[in-house]
Amino acid sequence: MTKYRINKTRFVDQTKTVSFTFDGKKYHGFEGDTLASALLSNGIHLVGRSFKYHRPRGIMSCGSEEPNAICQINDNTDLTEPNVRATEIELYEGLKASSQNCWPSLNFDIGGINNLISPFIPAGFYYKTFMWPKSFWKKIYEPLIRMSAGLGKSPTQPDPEIYDHKHEHCDVLVIGGGISGIISAKIAAKNNLKTILIEDKNILGGSTIYQNNKNFVIDGQKSNEWLMNEISELEKLDNLIIKNRTSLAAFHSYNYLLAKENISDHLPLDKKNGSIRQRLWKIRSDKVIVAAGAIERPLIFNNNDRPGIILANSVKKYLDFYGVSTGLNNIIFTNNDSAYETAVSLFEKGISVKIVDIRKKSSSNIVKNAEDLGIKIYWNSTVVNTFGYKKIKSIEIMNLSEDGSNVTGNKHKIQCDCLSISGGWTPMVHMHTQSGGKLDFREIDQVFVPTEKSENHINVGSCNGDFELEEIVKNTNYKVKKFLNINEGGFDKISVLCSKESEKKNIWLLPNTISESKTKSFIDFQNDSTAKDIKLALREGFKSIEHVKRYTTTGMATDQGKLSNMHALGIIADTAGVKMGTLGTTTFRPPFTPLTFGAIVGRNVGKFFDIVRKTSIHEWHVQNNAKFENVGQWKRPWYYPINNENLHEAVQRESKAARDSAGILDASTLGKIDIQGSDASEFLNRVYTNAWSKLGIGKCRYGLMLNEDGMVYDDGVTTRLGENHYLMTTTTGGAANVLSKLEDYLQTEWPELDVYLTSVTDHYSTASICGPNSKKILNKLFPNKDFSDEAFPHMSYQDAIIDKIECRIMRISFTGELSYEINVESKYGKSLWENCIAAGEEYKITPYGTETMHLLRAEKGFIIVGQDTDGTMTPIDLQMDWIVSKKKYDFIGKRSLYRSDTMREDRKQLVGLLTDDPNEILEEGAQIVSELDKKPVEMIGHVTSSYFSPNLNKSIALAVVKGGKKMNGQKLFVPMENKNINVTVSDFIFFDKENKRINA
Amino acid sequence: MFVINCPYCGERDQSEFSCGGEAHIVRPKQPTELSDDEWAEYLFMRKNIKGVQFERWNHAHGCRKWFNMVRDTSNDKIHAVYKIGEKPPVI
């Protein structure tokens, strides 16, 4: 045993040594230790430097509220993890931990100079100082501040661990495995309710499990022994799931809760064996019982942050649970009875202990117990200063004045190596408020307690403000029975003896002889904000608690102010002269403790991150060297490079081939909606801008769909397959939204229409063959079919058979070339495609991708919804007046086309742009101006599509320009970073204006 | 995440649904008869009440049916769900 490991307990197995390193040095602890208890057993308190002043800081608590002992775990590039609390890490063989926020080392930190100049770094210092000169921010201030700020190092490699999600439903969820949680879970499970009990530690029992003080007795047994028996009874129950190492992250409405289970974090690296690291539980519970406990408060006095200053109950836990003494010469500084339990424990282990109490007296059993043991108590006293740089060495105390607002008498110095502090207890109301619950302020002991209103959850134990053992046990039994509507709880006749606190006193900021501006009374230890920072914020005019919090950063560190929020509120209330209850609290947001990104995303990483949709022809594209582009979730061939062609070279070749001979495109991804019903024609009349009633069976028509605001929403060709049967195509990316929109109108506005919509996008594969030789290829594929213009004209459709497979052939064109689209059931898509390629071989049929498709249609001035439009373009803006029916009484968006705003003549309108230098290709998105010298420069439009056309041998572009309709021939400019490009507005149909090639 | 009682499918998690905004805004039967202001009232103006609100919801990842719901936006308590065309309940 080391000097500080003075006690044997049942929780730490001192026969099993575990070695670990901290800041590169090797130490030993035992199985059952946390990193914090193991460090303390080696006499190490100094574990980090504070955030702003780089002051030495030590372990301060034993749980998730820890503000100082924040470590970096592991040193490899993929598994390293920053901001882990040493108080929560279970020790394992080979654990590597290091301190954060210090440079060059923990013991000599150059940032410590901040501590010396701290009078010059008040709250808001960064906001006030680094404002000017403005240019300094990005290159000088920000990198410097970031380098000296200690937030640990992120891993640089992908996380190799496995994370998991699990959905669970239950009747009762109990949050917290302390005494009240155990009583609750037992009552619920024994009454045949499916119950889950979650506990963030590895062992159930909370603080009662190591409460061996003789003043706390249940049914004649010491409370810890009674609880151990209860736990072993509990573990035998069938309909109860107990989840240790599982912490609640969020409590959402309708009793939907997220909890994170640590599965293998406590195992040595070589024993994980590919195990899941963490599992996120998504629990929907009929009833929730919150038994989250309470957190001990610190006291706020000058230099209250030195290593060796530890919360009193944590000192007791290190002693009675881990067997570690945090010091050999202890002083306890308290305002309440609970710290006396720590004093008695220390005394009984033979460790020197004295008590400083701000109260004038207390006559409870536990205080009597301490007095009987002969422990020295300084009543009505406060600590005014502490000494010792890297570890506390001594304190100075003074008497308090009658009203507690000042100090009197002489300073009295006492030597010590550990100062245990206790400022009372704060109920953990985070879960309650996350679920929407409200709080009441209880004046007598200055705590916020839950207001019980919900039918679906209750709070029991100390998180409900019940701090004494007897009321915890009895109230929990009573409340749970009532909540679950149970008559017999099993704890009805229980007898509980405990010490009862009668004297209460609280001073949020303890008085001192020296002026406040010269003290450092820390409130938020992690973010280094002090009492004087809060007072400064108030003086500077901040009133709202939320503003003071953000200005001083109190409560905004990784511990989310678990230790600091109450004192900040208290000091604000005292300074501003308002009551705490009216001040309210800041909002407690999930997660309660930090969650890893891994736990949040679970298995949805890598190829499971998002759905990938592939056409049935995808394999062929891969084999033929296609480069792909993502269109929505679809993988579409972008271009097919040959012999190391780049994008430009491949697209030029493909575009030329499609116009000179034949090209083939996989058009399977276009959205396809099957529309049937006796009102199908009327329905199309209402959703498209043009008229549909007279479209003959077997004919196709292009349609433009607007939003109700008159802006272009989608477009595509719809084919009339039968009297009451249409096949609509949509843009690839818009398919799902179009279907939803159409369903919406059908179900809510026009339920009288007899129309049925079915998405058939995935059901059909489409090969689109275009070019002057396409008809010859079709003739080869379908030798029995007449493809003459008379028998099969443009914008019509016919059924056909290929290899016994039924096809639908549409003669439609998005390239301006003679063009056919062959649709087959998806399972035959690849064979159809291969047939087309074989039939086209003699015409050098060229597969082309989306880039060539975009170029070819741009040559023809066909828009792409989403590229040339952006939700602000009407069909009139697009110069597509021809497709807007004047005769139809109504269609979606019609009325909006006559609003004063949509009729403005200076709206951005679609035009063509030609560069004066035909080889200059504009950048898509580039801004357009009419005057170069005028300042400020007025942007009158932007380039939407731009290509080098191999068929015209010049650069072409589509653009939207204010009042562009009337600007044909006008010279404009496209200013770029290094030059201005001269352009001329032109017609946006660049190629084959007469549309002759469609029937070539 | 709340639980919604779809009038066609029963209770399902909220993640299966999408909200379509305020309910009972009927598309005018004769839009061309409306002034710009009247049309704008239909097109743009929506209430965003803290309290009881009548909303349209769609069981998007389920039966794809639209229905109406009465929800208190301040605490997400759902007072009623009812089919399109049914009379809104008095809350």
mmCIF file of C-alpha atoms in Angstrom, chain A residues 132-242:
data_model
loop_
_atom_site.group_PDB
_atom_site.id
_atom_site.type_symbol
_atom_site.label_atom_id
_atom_site.label_comp_id
_atom_site.label_asym_id
_atom_site.label_seq_id
_atom_site.Cartn_x
_atom_site.Cartn_y
_atom_site.Cartn_z
ATOM 1 C CA TRP A 132 -8.537 46.095 -33.389
ATOM 2 C CA PRO A 133 -6.689 46.326 -35.632
ATOM 3 C CA LYS A 134 -9.223 44.227 -37.465
ATOM 4 C CA SER A 135 -6.720 42.546 -39.751
ATOM 5 C CA PHE A 136 -4.900 41.072 -36.737
ATOM 6 C CA TRP A 137 -7.734 38.776 -35.784
ATOM 7 C CA LYS A 138 -7.373 36.045 -38.355
ATOM 8 C CA LYS A 139 -3.591 35.814 -38.574
ATOM 9 C CA ILE A 140 -2.369 36.770 -35.111
ATOM 10 C CA TYR A 141 -4.971 36.848 -32.332
ATOM 11 C CA GLU A 142 -7.016 33.795 -33.187
ATOM 12 C CA PRO A 143 -4.109 31.344 -33.728
ATOM 13 C CA LEU A 144 -2.425 32.568 -30.525
ATOM 14 C CA ILE A 145 -5.561 32.273 -28.435
ATOM 15 C CA ARG A 146 -6.316 28.876 -29.866
ATOM 16 C CA MET A 147 -2.798 27.617 -29.156
ATOM 17 C CA SER A 148 -2.905 28.665 -25.527
ATOM 18 C CA ALA A 149 -6.467 27.504 -24.931
ATOM 19 C CA GLY A 150 -6.566 23.961 -23.612
ATOM 20 C CA LEU A 151 -9.287 21.924 -25.127
ATOM 21 C CA GLY A 152 -7.223 18.833 -25.815
ATOM 22 C CA LYS A 153 -6.361 17.252 -29.115
ATOM 23 C CA SER A 154 -8.805 15.693 -31.550
ATOM 24 C CA PRO A 155 -7.920 12.391 -33.149
ATOM 25 C CA THR A 156 -6.602 12.853 -36.665
ATOM 26 C CA GLN A 157 -7.537 9.380 -37.949
ATOM 27 C CA PRO A 158 -11.017 7.881 -38.345
ATOM 28 C CA ASP A 159 -12.451 6.290 -35.207
ATOM 29 C CA PRO A 160 -11.954 2.507 -35.520
ATOM 30 C CA GLU A 161 -14.394 1.682 -32.682
ATOM 31 C CA ILE A 162 -17.877 0.247 -33.160
ATOM 32 C CA TYR A 163 -20.873 2.091 -31.724
ATOM 33 C CA ASP A 164 -24.395 0.816 -31.480
ATOM 34 C CA HIS A 165 -27.972 1.969 -31.049
ATOM 35 C CA LYS A 166 -30.749 0.084 -29.308
ATOM 36 C CA HIS A 167 -34.441 0.868 -29.060
ATOM 37 C CA GLU A 168 -36.192 -0.221 -25.883
ATOM 38 C CA HIS A 169 -39.687 0.090 -24.507
ATOM 39 C CA CYS A 170 -40.601 -0.365 -20.862
ATOM 40 C CA ASP A 171 -43.232 0.389 -18.249
ATOM 41 C CA VAL A 172 -40.929 2.120 -15.807
ATOM 42 C CA LEU A 173 -37.496 3.634 -16.280
ATOM 43 C CA VAL A 174 -35.566 4.501 -13.144
ATOM 44 C CA ILE A 175 -32.708 6.962 -13.623
ATOM 45 C CA GLY A 176 -30.053 6.555 -10.969
ATOM 46 C CA GLY A 177 -29.020 3.559 -8.864
ATOM 47 C CA GLY A 178 -28.660 5.233 -5.498
ATOM 48 C CA ILE A 179 -30.836 4.298 -2.540
ATOM 49 C CA SER A 180 -33.982 6.009 -3.852
ATOM 50 C CA GLY A 181 -33.506 4.524 -7.333
ATOM 51 C CA ILE A 182 -33.088 1.050 -5.859
ATOM 52 C CA ILE A 183 -36.226 1.380 -3.755
ATOM 53 C CA SER A 184 -38.158 2.683 -6.786
ATOM 54 C CA ALA A 185 -36.968 -0.077 -9.110
ATOM 55 C CA LYS A 186 -37.789 -2.756 -6.570
ATOM 56 C CA ILE A 187 -41.324 -1.486 -6.010
ATOM 57 C CA ALA A 188 -41.933 -1.286 -9.768
ATOM 58 C CA ALA A 189 -40.400 -4.622 -10.713
ATOM 59 C CA LYS A 190 -42.047 -6.515 -7.853
ATOM 60 C CA ASN A 191 -45.397 -5.303 -9.116
ATOM 61 C CA ASN A 192 -44.949 -6.928 -12.515
ATOM 62 C CA LEU A 193 -43.945 -3.789 -14.362
ATOM 63 C CA LYS A 194 -41.201 -4.113 -16.960
ATOM 64 C CA THR A 195 -38.534 -1.944 -15.400
ATOM 65 C CA ILE A 196 -35.135 -0.613 -16.454
ATOM 66 C CA LEU A 197 -32.708 0.829 -13.935
ATOM 67 C CA ILE A 198 -29.774 2.810 -15.289
ATOM 68 C CA GLU A 199 -26.762 3.876 -13.261
ATOM 69 C CA ASP A 200 -23.751 5.745 -14.590
ATOM 70 C CA LYS A 201 -21.254 4.123 -12.205
ATOM 71 C CA ASN A 202 -20.082 0.523 -12.402
ATOM 72 C CA ILE A 203 -21.584 -0.280 -8.993
ATOM 73 C CA LEU A 204 -25.096 0.406 -7.711
ATOM 74 C CA GLY A 205 -25.707 2.139 -4.420
ATOM 75 C CA GLY A 206 -24.828 5.806 -4.824
ATOM 76 C CA SER A 207 -23.337 7.411 -1.747
ATOM 77 C CA THR A 208 -25.219 5.173 0.700
ATOM 78 C CA ILE A 209 -23.242 2.117 -0.398
ATOM 79 C CA TYR A 210 -20.187 3.460 1.485
ATOM 80 C CA GLN A 211 -22.136 5.162 4.289
ATOM 81 C CA ASN A 212 -20.847 3.233 7.295
ATOM 82 C CA ASN A 213 -21.479 5.938 9.867
ATOM 83 C CA LYS A 214 -23.271 4.558 12.934
ATOM 84 C CA ASN A 215 -25.765 7.435 12.912
ATOM 85 C CA PHE A 216 -27.439 6.118 9.761
ATOM 86 C CA VAL A 217 -29.405 2.949 10.425
ATOM 87 C CA ILE A 218 -32.147 1.195 8.474
ATOM 88 C CA ASP A 219 -34.080 -1.649 10.064
ATOM 89 C CA GLY A 220 -31.341 -2.066 12.653
ATOM 90 C CA GLN A 221 -28.504 -2.327 10.124
ATOM 91 C CA LYS A 222 -25.940 0.258 9.060
ATOM 92 C CA SER A 223 -27.384 1.883 5.956
ATOM 93 C CA ASN A 224 -24.641 0.559 3.642
ATOM 94 C CA GLU A 225 -25.177 -3.026 4.818
ATOM 95 C CA TRP A 226 -28.948 -2.742 4.463
ATOM 96 C CA LEU A 227 -28.517 -1.406 0.916
ATOM 97 C CA MET A 228 -26.128 -4.206 -0.087
ATOM 98 C CA ASN A 229 -28.802 -6.732 0.861
ATOM 99 C CA GLU A 230 -31.411 -4.796 -1.071
ATOM 100 C CA ILE A 231 -29.200 -4.793 -4.169
ATOM 101 C CA SER A 232 -28.662 -8.545 -4.054
ATOM 102 C CA GLU A 233 -32.449 -8.988 -3.716
ATOM 103 C CA LEU A 234 -32.970 -6.617 -6.620
ATOM 104 C CA GLU A 235 -30.596 -8.460 -8.920
ATOM 105 C CA LYS A 236 -32.762 -11.598 -8.579
ATOM 106 C CA LEU A 237 -35.879 -9.922 -10.007
ATOM 107 C CA ASP A 238 -36.964 -11.169 -13.435
ATOM 108 C CA ASN A 239 -38.637 -8.211 -15.083
ATOM 109 C CA LEU A 240 -35.873 -5.769 -14.249
ATOM 110 C CA ILE A 241 -32.983 -4.786 -16.522
ATOM 111 C CA ILE A 242 -30.102 -3.180 -14.630
#
